[in-house]
Structure formats: structure tokens, C-alpha cells
PDB file of C-alpha atoms in Angstrom:
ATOM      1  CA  UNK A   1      -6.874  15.928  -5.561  1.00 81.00           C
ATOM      2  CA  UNK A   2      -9.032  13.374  -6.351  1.00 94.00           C
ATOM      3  CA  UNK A   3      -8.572  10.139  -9.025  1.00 97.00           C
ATOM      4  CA  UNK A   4      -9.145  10.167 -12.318  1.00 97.00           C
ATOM      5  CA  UNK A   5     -11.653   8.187 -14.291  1.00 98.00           C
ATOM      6  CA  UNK A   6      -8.903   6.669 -16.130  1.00 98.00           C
ATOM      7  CA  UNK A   7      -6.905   5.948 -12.114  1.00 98.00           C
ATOM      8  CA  UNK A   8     -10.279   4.849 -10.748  1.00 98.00           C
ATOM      9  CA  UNK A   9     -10.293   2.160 -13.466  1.00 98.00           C
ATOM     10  CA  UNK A  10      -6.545   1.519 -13.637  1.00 98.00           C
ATOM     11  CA  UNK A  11      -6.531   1.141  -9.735  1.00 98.00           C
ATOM     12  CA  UNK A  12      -9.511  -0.365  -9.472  1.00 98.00           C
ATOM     13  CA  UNK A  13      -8.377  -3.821  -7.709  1.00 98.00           C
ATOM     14  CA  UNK A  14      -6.283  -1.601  -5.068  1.00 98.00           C
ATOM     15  CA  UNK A  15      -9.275   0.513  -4.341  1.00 98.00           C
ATOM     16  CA  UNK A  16     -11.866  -2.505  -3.722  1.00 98.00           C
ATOM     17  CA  UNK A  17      -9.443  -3.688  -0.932  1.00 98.00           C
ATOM     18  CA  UNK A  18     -10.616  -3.155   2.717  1.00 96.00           C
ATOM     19  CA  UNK A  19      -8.214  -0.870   3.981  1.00 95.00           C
ATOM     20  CA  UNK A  20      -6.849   0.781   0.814  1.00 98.00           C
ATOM     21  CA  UNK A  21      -9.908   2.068  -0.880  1.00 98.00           C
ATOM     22  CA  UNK A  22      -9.220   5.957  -2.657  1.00 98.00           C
ATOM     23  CA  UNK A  23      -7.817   7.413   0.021  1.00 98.00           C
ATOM     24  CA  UNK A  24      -5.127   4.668   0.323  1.00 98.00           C
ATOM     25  CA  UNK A  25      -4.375   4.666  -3.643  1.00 98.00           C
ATOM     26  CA  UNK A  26      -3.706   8.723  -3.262  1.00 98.00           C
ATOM     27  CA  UNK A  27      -1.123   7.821  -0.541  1.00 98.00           C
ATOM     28  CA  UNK A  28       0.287   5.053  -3.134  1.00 98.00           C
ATOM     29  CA  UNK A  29       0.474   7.763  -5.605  1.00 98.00           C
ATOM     30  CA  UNK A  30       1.813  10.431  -3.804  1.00 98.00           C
ATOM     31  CA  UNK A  31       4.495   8.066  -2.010  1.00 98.00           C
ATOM     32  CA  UNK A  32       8.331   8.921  -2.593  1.00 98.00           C
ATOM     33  CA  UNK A  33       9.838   5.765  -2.781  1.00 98.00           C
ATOM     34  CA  UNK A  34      14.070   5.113  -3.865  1.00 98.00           C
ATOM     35  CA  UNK A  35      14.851   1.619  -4.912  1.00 98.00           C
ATOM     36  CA  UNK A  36      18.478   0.786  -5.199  1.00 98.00           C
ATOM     37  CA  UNK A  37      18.825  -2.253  -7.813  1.00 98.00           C
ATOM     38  CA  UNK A  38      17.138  -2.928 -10.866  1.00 98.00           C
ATOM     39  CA  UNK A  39      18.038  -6.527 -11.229  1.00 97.00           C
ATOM     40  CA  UNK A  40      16.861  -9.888  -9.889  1.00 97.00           C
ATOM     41  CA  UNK A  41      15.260  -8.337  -6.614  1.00 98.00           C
ATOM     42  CA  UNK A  42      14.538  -4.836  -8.199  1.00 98.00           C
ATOM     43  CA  UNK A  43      12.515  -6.334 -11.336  1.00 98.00           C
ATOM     44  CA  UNK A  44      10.022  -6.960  -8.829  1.00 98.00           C
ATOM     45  CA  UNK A  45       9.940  -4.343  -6.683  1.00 98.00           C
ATOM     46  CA  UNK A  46       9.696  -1.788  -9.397  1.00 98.00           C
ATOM     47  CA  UNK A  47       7.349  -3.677 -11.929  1.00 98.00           C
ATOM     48  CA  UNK A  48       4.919  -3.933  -8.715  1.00 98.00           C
ATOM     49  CA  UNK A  49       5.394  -0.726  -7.065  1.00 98.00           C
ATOM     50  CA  UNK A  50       4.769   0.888 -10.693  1.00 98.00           C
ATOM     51  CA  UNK A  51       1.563  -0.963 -11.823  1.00 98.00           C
ATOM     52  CA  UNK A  52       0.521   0.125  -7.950  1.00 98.00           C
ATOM     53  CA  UNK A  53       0.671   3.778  -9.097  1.00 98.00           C
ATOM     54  CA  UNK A  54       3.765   4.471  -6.461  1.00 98.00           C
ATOM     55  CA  UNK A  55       4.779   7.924  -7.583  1.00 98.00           C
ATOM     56  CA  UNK A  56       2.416   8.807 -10.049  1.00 98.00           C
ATOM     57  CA  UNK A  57       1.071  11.673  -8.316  1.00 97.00           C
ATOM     58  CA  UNK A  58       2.103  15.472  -8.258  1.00 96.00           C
ATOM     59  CA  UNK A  59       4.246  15.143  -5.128  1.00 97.00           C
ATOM     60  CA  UNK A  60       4.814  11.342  -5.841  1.00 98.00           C
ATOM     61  CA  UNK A  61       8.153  10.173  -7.125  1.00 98.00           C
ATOM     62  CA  UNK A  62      10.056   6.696  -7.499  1.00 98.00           C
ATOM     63  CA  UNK A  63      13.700   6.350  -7.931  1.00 98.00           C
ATOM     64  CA  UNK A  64      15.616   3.858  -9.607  1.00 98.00           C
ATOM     65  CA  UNK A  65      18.992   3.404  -8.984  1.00 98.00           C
ATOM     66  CA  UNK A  66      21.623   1.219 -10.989  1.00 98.00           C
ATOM     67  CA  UNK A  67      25.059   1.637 -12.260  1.00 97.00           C
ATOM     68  CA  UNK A  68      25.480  -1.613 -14.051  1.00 97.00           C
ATOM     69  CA  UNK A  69      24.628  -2.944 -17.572  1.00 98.00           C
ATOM     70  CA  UNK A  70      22.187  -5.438 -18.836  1.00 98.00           C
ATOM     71  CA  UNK A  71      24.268  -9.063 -19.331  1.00 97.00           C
ATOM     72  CA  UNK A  72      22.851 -12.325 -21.014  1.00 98.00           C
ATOM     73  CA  UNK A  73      23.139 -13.927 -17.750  1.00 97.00           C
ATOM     74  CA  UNK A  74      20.755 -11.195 -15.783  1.00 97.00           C
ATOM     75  CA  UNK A  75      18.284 -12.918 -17.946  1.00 98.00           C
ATOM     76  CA  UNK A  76      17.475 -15.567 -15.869  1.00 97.00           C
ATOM     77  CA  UNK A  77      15.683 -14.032 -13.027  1.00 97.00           C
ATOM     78  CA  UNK A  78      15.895  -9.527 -14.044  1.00 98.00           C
ATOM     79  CA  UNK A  79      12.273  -9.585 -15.842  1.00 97.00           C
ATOM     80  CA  UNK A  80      12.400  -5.844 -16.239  1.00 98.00           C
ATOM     81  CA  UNK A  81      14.652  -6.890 -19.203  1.00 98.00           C
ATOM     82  CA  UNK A  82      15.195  -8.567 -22.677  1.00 98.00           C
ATOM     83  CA  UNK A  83      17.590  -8.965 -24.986  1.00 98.00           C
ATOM     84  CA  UNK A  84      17.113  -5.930 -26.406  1.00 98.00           C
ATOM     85  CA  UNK A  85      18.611  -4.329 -23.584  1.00 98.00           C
ATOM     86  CA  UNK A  86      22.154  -6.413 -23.318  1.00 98.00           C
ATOM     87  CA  UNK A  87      24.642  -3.539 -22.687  1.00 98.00           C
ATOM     88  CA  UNK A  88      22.250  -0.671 -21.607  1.00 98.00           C
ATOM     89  CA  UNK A  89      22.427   0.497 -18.427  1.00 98.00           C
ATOM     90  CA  UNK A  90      19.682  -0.921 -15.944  1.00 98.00           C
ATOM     91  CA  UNK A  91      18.181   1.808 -14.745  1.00 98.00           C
ATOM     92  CA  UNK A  92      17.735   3.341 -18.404  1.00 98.00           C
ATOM     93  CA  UNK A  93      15.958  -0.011 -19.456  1.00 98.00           C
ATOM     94  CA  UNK A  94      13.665   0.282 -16.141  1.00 98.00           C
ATOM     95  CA  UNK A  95      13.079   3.248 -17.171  1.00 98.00           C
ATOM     96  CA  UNK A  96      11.749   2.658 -20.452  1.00 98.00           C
ATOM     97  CA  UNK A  97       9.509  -0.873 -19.217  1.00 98.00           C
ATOM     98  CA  UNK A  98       8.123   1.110 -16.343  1.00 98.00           C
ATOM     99  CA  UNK A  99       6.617   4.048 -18.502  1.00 98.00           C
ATOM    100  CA  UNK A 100       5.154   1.567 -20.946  1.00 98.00           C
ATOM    101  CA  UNK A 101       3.786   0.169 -18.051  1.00 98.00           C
ATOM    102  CA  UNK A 102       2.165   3.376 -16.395  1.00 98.00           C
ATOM    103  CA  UNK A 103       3.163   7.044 -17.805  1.00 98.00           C
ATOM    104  CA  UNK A 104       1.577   8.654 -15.003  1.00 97.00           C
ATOM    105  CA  UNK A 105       5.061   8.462 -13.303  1.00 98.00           C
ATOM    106  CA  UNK A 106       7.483  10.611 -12.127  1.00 98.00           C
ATOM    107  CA  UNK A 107      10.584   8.797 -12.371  1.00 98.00           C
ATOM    108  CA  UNK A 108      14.086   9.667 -11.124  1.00 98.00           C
ATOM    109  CA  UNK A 109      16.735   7.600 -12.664  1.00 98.00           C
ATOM    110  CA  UNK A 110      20.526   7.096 -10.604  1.00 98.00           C
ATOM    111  CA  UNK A 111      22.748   5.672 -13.079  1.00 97.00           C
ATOM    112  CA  UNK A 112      25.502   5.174 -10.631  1.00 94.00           C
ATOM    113  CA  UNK A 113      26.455   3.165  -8.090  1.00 95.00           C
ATOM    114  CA  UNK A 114      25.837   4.582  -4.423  1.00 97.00           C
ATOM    115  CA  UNK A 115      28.468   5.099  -2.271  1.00 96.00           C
ATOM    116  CA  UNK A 116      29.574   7.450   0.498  1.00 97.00           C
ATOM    117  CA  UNK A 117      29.833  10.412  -1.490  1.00 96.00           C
ATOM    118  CA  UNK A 118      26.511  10.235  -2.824  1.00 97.00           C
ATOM    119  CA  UNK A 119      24.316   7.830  -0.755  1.00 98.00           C
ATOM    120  CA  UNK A 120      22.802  10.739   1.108  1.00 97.00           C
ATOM    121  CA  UNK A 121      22.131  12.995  -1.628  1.00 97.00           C
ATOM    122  CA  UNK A 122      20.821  10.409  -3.407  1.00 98.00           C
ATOM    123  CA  UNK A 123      18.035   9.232  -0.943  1.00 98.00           C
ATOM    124  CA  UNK A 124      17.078  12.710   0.471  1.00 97.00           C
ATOM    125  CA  UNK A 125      13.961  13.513  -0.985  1.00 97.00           C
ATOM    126  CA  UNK A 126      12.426  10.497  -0.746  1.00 98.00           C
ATOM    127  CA  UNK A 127      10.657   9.089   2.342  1.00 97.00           C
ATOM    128  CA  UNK A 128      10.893   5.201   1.654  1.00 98.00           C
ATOM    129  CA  UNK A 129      14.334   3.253   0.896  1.00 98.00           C
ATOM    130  CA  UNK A 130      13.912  -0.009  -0.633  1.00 98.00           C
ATOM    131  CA  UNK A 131      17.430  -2.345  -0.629  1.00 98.00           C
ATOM    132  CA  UNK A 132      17.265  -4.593  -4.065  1.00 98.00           C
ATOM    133  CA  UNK A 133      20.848  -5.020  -4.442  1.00 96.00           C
ATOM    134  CA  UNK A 134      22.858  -7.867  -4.554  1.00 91.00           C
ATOM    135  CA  UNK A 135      26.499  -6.981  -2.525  1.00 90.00           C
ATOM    136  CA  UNK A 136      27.109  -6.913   1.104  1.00 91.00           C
ATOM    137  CA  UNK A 137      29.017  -3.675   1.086  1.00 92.00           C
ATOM    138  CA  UNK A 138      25.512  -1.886  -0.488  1.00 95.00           C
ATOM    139  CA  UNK A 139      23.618  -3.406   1.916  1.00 96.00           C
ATOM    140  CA  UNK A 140      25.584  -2.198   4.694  1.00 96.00           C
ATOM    141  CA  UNK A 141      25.981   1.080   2.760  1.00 97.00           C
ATOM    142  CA  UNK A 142      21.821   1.345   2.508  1.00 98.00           C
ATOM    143  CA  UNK A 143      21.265   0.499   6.144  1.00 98.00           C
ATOM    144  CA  UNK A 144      23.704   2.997   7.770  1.00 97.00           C
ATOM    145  CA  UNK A 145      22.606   5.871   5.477  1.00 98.00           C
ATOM    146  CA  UNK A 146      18.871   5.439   6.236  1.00 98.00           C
ATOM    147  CA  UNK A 147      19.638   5.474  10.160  1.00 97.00           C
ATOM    148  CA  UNK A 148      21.579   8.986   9.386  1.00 97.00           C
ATOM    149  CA  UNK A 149      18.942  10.160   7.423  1.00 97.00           C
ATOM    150  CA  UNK A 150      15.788   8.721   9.357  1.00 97.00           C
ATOM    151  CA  UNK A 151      14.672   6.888   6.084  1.00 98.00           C
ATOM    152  CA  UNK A 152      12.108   3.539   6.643  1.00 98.00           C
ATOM    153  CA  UNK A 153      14.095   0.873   4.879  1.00 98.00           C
ATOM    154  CA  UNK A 154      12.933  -2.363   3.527  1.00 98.00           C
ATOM    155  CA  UNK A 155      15.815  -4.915   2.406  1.00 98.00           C
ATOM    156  CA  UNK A 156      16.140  -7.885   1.075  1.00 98.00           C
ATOM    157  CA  UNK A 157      18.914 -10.762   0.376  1.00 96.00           C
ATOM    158  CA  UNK A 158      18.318 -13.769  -2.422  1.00 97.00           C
ATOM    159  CA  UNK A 159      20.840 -16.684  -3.059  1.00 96.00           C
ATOM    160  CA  UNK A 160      20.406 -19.897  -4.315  1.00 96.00           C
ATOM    161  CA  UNK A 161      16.886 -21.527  -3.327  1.00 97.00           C
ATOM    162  CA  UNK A 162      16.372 -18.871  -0.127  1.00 97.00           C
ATOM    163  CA  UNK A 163      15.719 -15.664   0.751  1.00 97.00           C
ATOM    164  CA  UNK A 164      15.233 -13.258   3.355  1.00 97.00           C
ATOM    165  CA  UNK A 165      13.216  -9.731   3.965  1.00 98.00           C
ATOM    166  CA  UNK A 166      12.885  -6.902   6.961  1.00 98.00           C
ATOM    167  CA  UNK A 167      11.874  -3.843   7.447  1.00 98.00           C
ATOM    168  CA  UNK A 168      13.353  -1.024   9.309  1.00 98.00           C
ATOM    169  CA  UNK A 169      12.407   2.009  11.292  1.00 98.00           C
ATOM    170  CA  UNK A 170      15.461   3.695  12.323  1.00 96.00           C
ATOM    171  CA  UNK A 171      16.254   4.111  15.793  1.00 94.00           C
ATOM    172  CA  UNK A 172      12.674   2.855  16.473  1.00 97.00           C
ATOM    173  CA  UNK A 173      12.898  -0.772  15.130  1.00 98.00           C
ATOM    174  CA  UNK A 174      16.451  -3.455  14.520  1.00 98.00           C
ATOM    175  CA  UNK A 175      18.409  -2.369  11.914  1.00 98.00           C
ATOM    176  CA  UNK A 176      20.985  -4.585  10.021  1.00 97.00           C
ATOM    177  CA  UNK A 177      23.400  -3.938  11.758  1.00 96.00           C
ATOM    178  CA  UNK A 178      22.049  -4.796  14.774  1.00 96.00           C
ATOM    179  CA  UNK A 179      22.122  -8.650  13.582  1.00 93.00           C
ATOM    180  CA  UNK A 180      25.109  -8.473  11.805  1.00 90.00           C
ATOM    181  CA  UNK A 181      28.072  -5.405  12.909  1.00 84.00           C
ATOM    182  CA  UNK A 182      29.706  -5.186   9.535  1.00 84.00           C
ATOM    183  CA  UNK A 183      30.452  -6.618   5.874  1.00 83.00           C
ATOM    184  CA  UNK A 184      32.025  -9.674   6.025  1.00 81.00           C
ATOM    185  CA  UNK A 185      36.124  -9.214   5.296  1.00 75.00           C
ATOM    186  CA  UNK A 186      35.928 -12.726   3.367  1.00 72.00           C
ATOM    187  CA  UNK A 187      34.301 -13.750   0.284  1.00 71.00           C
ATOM    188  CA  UNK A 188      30.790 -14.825   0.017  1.00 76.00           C
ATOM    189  CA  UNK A 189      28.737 -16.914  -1.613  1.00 73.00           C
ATOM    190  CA  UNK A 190      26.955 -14.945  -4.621  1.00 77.00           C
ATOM    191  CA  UNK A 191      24.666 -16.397  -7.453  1.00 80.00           C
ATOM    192  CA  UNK A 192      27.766 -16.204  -9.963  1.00 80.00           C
ATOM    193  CA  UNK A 193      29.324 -19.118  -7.461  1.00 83.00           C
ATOM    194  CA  UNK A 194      26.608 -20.777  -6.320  1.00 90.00           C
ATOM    195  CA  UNK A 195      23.513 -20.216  -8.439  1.00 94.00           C
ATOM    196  CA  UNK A 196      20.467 -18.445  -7.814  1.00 96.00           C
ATOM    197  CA  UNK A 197      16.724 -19.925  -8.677  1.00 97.00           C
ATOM    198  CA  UNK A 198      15.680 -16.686 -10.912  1.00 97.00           C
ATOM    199  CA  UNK A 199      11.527 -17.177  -8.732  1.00 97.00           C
ATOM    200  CA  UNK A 200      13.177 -16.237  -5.911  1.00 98.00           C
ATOM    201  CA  UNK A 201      14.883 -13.340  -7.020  1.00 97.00           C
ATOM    202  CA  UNK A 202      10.836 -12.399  -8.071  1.00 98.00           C
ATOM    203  CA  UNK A 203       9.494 -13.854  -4.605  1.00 98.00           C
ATOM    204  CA  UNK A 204      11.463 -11.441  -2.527  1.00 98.00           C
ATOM    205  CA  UNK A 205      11.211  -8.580  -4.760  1.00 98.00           C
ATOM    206  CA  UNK A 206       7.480  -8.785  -4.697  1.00 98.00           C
ATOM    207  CA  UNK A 207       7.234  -9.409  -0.792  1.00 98.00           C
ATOM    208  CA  UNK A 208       9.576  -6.120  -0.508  1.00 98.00           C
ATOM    209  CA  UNK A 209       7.198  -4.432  -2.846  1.00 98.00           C
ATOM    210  CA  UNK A 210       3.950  -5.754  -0.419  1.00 98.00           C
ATOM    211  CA  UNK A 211       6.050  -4.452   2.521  1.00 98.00           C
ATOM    212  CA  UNK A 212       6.120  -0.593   1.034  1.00 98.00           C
ATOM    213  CA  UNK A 213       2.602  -0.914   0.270  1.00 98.00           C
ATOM    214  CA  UNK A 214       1.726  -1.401   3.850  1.00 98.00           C
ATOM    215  CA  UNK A 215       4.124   1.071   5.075  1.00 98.00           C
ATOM    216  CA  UNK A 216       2.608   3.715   2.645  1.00 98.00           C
ATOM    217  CA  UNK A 217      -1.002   2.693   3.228  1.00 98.00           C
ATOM    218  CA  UNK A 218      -0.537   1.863   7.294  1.00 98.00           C
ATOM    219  CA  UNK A 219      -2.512  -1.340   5.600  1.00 98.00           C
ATOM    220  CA  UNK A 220      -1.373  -4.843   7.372  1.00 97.00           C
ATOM    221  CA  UNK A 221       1.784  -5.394  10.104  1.00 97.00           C
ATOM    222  CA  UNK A 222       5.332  -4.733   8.423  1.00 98.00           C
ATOM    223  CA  UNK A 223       8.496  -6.395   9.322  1.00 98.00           C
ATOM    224  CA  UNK A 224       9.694  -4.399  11.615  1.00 98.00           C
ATOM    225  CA  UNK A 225      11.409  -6.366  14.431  1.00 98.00           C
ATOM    226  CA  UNK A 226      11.199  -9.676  12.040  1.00 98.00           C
ATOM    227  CA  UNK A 227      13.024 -11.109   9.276  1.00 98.00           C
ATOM    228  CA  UNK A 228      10.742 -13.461   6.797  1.00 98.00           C
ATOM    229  CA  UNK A 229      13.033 -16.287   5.857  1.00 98.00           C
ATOM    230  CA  UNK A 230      11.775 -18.701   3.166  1.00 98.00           C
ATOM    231  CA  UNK A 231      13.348 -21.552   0.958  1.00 97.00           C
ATOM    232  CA  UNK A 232      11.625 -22.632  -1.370  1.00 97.00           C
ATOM    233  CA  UNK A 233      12.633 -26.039  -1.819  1.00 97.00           C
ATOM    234  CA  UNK A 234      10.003 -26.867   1.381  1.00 97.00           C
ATOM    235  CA  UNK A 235       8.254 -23.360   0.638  1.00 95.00           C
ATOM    236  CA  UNK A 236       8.619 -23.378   4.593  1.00 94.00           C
ATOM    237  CA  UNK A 237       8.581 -19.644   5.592  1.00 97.00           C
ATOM    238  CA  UNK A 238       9.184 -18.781   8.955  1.00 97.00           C
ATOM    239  CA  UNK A 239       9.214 -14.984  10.937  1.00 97.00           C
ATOM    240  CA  UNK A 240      12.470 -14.653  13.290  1.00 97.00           C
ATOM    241  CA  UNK A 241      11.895 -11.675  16.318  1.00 97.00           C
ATOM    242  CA  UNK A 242      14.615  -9.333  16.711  1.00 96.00           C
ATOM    243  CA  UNK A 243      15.766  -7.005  18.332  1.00 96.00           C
ATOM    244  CA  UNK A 244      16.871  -3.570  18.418  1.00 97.00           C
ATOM    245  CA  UNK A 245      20.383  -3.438  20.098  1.00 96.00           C
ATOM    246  CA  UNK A 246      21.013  -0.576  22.709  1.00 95.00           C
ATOM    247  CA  UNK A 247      24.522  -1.018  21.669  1.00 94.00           C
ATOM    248  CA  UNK A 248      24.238  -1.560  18.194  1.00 96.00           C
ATOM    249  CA  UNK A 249      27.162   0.126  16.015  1.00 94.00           C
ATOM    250  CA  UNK A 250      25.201   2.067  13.760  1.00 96.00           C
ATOM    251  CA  UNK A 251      21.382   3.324  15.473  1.00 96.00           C
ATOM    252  CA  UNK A 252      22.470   2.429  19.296  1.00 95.00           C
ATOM    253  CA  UNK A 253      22.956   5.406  21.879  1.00 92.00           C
ATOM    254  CA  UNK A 254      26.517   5.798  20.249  1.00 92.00           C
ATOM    255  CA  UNK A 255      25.954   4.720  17.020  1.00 94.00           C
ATOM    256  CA  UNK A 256      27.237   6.712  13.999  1.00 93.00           C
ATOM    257  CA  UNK A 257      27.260  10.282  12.977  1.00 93.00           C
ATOM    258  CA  UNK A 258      28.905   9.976   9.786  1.00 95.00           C
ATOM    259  CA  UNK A 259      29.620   7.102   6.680  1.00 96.00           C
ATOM    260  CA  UNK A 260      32.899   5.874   6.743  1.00 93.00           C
ATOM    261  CA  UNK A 261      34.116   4.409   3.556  1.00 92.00           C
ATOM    262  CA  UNK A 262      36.576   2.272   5.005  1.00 91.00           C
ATOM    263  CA  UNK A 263      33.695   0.414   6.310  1.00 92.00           C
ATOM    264  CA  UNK A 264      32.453  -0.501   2.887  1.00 91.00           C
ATOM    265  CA  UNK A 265      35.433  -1.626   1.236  1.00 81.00           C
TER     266      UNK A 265
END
């Protein structure tokens, strides 16, 4: 089908890129993309992906997924929301900024936090999993059910003045696991005990939501096989190679067949 007047307009910067032009923004619209977290990381994601027109065609859908509430100290670095929205659940105030934003989409809202039960439900229908959350065991959780389920992932961590973003093809690409086996047992640092610069939360949320663009479009090199580290303190970015490993717990030859929640815990 082809745009609209009022999408030819509305898209207009997209569609003047080499590489994107009309046929690339009907690939943006008709893109399935889930996005667990609508905090620090997801504000950016989904604010970007949104005004992109990600999902706002007939087969085009983008899923937000949060099970948390709106608290006076998300205010720092979750631009999706304002003080209007202290106790409502995230993904019911995405909701609500993102249609203001563009009400050509077709939103799917997850008010719940994933877990093994419902992980691969959840992520199904969709052919793009974007990681925005900000615990260890989701991460983990995210990575191992896209590997089962054959979903591209894009993830992302953000603590204190750093961050860090990669893409993943499963079984074609390194997957989290094959840097790092399982969650830590121990506690972590998180931005409750350490701090968190809010920009960075919004840096690596918008580089995550440049990485699906190019994986929808087939516009630009993604990180696959490389995580982009930055902090911003130098603003010294530098790309790390890895690799896939043969052996790897979850996507090697022997990897997984099924989510085990004792993993998680």
C-alpha cells in the first residue's frame, strides 16, 4: 500500500535519506517490534521508534512492556513521563505519550513483568526484541528467549556515566550469553546505589532505537558481533569484536531447549 499524503509529510526526513526512501518507511511501518522497559532506556527507544512510524502500518505493531509504576525518582532520566503519571503503570503512560505522538499506531501494551511463564507468549508475534530493562535476571531472561524463539535482539545496559549496546542474531551472531554464562549470584551495582546520569539512559535508548532502524531497513552495519561501549565523561566510544561461542550455554550446539526459572532467580 502506498503512503499517505499526510505519512509522506510526517515521514518526510526518513524518506529523503539515501537508503530509506518510501520503500524503507513502509518496512518501518509495517515492522513488529516488542520493547521490554519503558523507563530510562525505553523512553528512548519508544519515543524514537514511534515518531519513526514503527508499527503504524496494517501488519505493523509495537509492544510495550512494563509491570512497574511511575516514581518521582524515574523522573530524572524516563522522559516518556511527568508528574502526572506518579503511580500509573509505565506502559499505560507510554501508551498514552506515544499516541499523542503518532495515532497511526498499533500498540500492544504488557503490563506485567516477563518471566518464564510468559516470555514466549509475549514476544511471539513480533519479529524484533528490543532489551530496555534495567535487571540482570531480564536481561538474561530476554536473551535466552529470543535464541528459543529465533527473535533479532538488540540490548542495552546503562549505569552511572557508561553504557553499552549489541545486537543479536540468534545462532547466527554472539549472544549474551556467550560473553557472560549467567546472572551474577551477587549484588550489583544499580542506579539506586550508584547513580545513573539520566543522558545516558537517553544515549543508549536512542542508539538501540538507530540499531532497529537498520535492522528493519537493511540500512547501515548493526552490532552484530560488537558491543558499542561509551562513557561519557571522555565521550570515548569504542566497538569490542566478539564472538559467537561454539560452546556457549544458551545458542551453542547444546545450548538450551527450554527456560529454566531457576536460572533467573
Amino acid at each position: 500500500m502506498e503512503l499517505t499524503k499526510e505519512e509522506l509529510e510526517r515521514y518526510n526526513r526518513n524518506i529523503l535519506l539515501s537508503g530509506i526512501g518510501q520503500e524503507g518507511q513502509k518496512k518501518l511501518k509495517n515492522a513488529r517490534v516488542f520493547v521490554a522497559g519503558a523507563g530510562g532506556l525505553g523512553s528512548g527507544v519508544l519515543y524514537y521508534l514511534a515518531a519513526a512510524g514503527v508499527g503504524a502500518g496494517e501488519r505493523g505493531l509495537l509492544g510495550i512492556c512494563d509491570g512497574d509504576v511511575v516514581d518521582l525518582s524515574n523522573l530524572q532520566r524516563q522522559v516518556l513521563h511527568n508528574m502526572q503519571d506518579l503511580g500509573k503503570n509505565k506502559a499505560d503512560s507510554a501508551y498514552q505519550k506515544l499516541m499523542a505522538l503518532n495515532p497511526n499506531l498499533n500498540l500492544q501494551v504488557f503490563r506485567e513483568r516477563l518471566n518464564v511463564q510468559n516470555i514466549r507468549q509475549a514476544i511471539a508475534e513480533y519479529d524484533l526484541v528490543i532489551e530496555a530493562t534495567d535487571a540482570f535476571s531480564s536481561k538474561f531472561l530476554l536473551n535466552d528467549a529470543c535464541v528459543l524463539e529465533e527473535k533479532t535482539l538488540i540490548r542495552a545496559s546503562a549505569l552511572h556515566f557508561s553504557g553499552q549496546v549489541m545486537s543479536i542474531q540468534p545462532k547466527v551472531s554472539a549472544c549474551y550469553a556467550c560473553l557472560f554464562d549467567s546472572p551474577p549470584k551477587h549484588e550489583m551495582p544499580t542506579g539506586a546505589s550508584v547513580g545513573i546520569l539520566g543522558a545516558v539512559a537517553g544515549l543508549f535508548g536512542v542508539i538501540e532505537a538507530s540499531e532497529a532502524i537498520k535492522i528493519i531497513t537493511g540500512v547501515g552495519e548493526p552490532l552484530f558481533d560488537k558491543m558499542l561501549i561509551c562513557d561519557v565523561r571522555s565521550l570515548d566510544f569504542r566497538k569490542i569484536a566478539i564472538k559467537r561461542n561454539p560452546h556457549c550455554p544458551i545458542c551453542g550446539e547444546n545450548g538450551i531447549v527450554s527456560l529454566d526459572s531457576a536460572r533467573y532467580e
